[in-house]
Amino acid sequence: WSGRGSVATFRTINGATNPNNADIGSIRGNYALSGNMNLVHASDSIESAEREIGIWFDKTEVYNWKRCTTKWTTE
């Protein structure tokens, strides 16, 4: 994900790290059993995301995708 507020938005969709504190309707609030058995992960910052992506993926596995409509739309 990218764009204004994308980190905060995605973390809201995921729900609090501790599923006992996660809002109903969030992924963790609806489906997580414990803090150790999460269905999803969301970094807390762009810097953390870059570091974590480097741990799990090789550079050849990460693709910088752009929508074909980007040149015609703005936020």
Short mmCIF file of C-alpha atoms in Angstrom, two decimals, residues 1-57:
data_model
loop_
_atom_site.label_atom_id
_atom_site.label_comp_id
_atom_site.label_asym_id
_atom_site.label_seq_id
_atom_site.Cartn_x
_atom_site.Cartn_y
_atom_site.Cartn_z
CA TRP A 1 0.00 0.00 0.00
CA SER A 2 1.08 3.58 -0.50
CA GLY A 3 -0.34 7.05 -0.16
CA ARG A 4 -1.33 9.44 2.57
CA GLY A 5 -2.15 7.66 5.82
CA SER A 6 -1.70 4.18 4.36
CA VAL A 7 0.20 2.80 7.37
CA ALA A 8 -2.41 4.00 9.88
CA THR A 9 -5.29 2.86 7.65
CA PHE A 10 -3.93 -0.63 7.21
CA ARG A 11 -3.17 -0.98 10.92
CA THR A 12 -6.79 -0.01 11.67
CA ILE A 13 -8.07 -2.67 9.25
CA ASN A 14 -5.80 -5.24 10.94
CA GLY A 15 -6.82 -4.25 14.48
CA ALA A 16 -4.72 -3.92 17.63
CA THR A 17 -1.76 -6.31 17.94
CA ASN A 18 -3.37 -7.85 21.00
CA PRO A 19 -6.61 -9.34 19.66
CA ASN A 20 -8.27 -8.79 23.05
CA ASN A 21 -7.94 -5.04 22.35
CA ALA A 22 -8.83 -5.21 18.65
CA ASP A 23 -12.07 -3.68 17.43
CA ILE A 24 -14.79 -6.06 16.27
CA GLY A 25 -14.82 -5.86 12.49
CA SER A 26 -11.03 -5.70 12.23
CA ILE A 27 -9.19 -8.79 11.00
CA ARG A 28 -7.66 -9.50 14.41
CA GLY A 29 -10.83 -8.58 16.26
CA ASN A 30 -12.79 -11.12 14.25
CA TYR A 31 -10.27 -13.91 13.68
CA ALA A 32 -7.10 -13.78 15.81
CA LEU A 33 -6.76 -16.23 18.69
CA SER A 34 -3.72 -14.72 20.39
CA GLY A 35 -0.95 -12.18 19.88
CA ASN A 36 1.35 -14.99 18.75
CA MET A 37 -1.11 -16.50 16.29
CA ASN A 38 -2.04 -13.56 14.08
CA LEU A 39 -3.43 -13.85 10.59
CA VAL A 40 -1.89 -10.58 9.44
CA HIS A 41 1.07 -8.32 10.02
CA ALA A 42 1.35 -4.57 9.60
CA SER A 43 4.50 -2.56 10.15
CA ASP A 44 4.26 0.52 12.36
CA SER A 45 6.16 2.76 9.94
CA ILE A 46 7.54 2.92 6.42
CA GLU A 47 11.05 2.35 7.80
CA SER A 48 9.96 -0.79 9.67
CA ALA A 49 8.18 -2.06 6.56
CA GLU A 50 11.28 -1.64 4.41
CA ARG A 51 13.39 -3.54 6.98
CA GLU A 52 10.80 -6.31 7.40
CA ILE A 53 10.24 -6.75 3.67
CA GLY A 54 14.01 -7.21 3.33
CA ILE A 55 13.90 -10.02 5.90
CA TRP A 56 11.25 -12.04 4.08
CA PHE A 57 11.65 -11.19 0.40
#
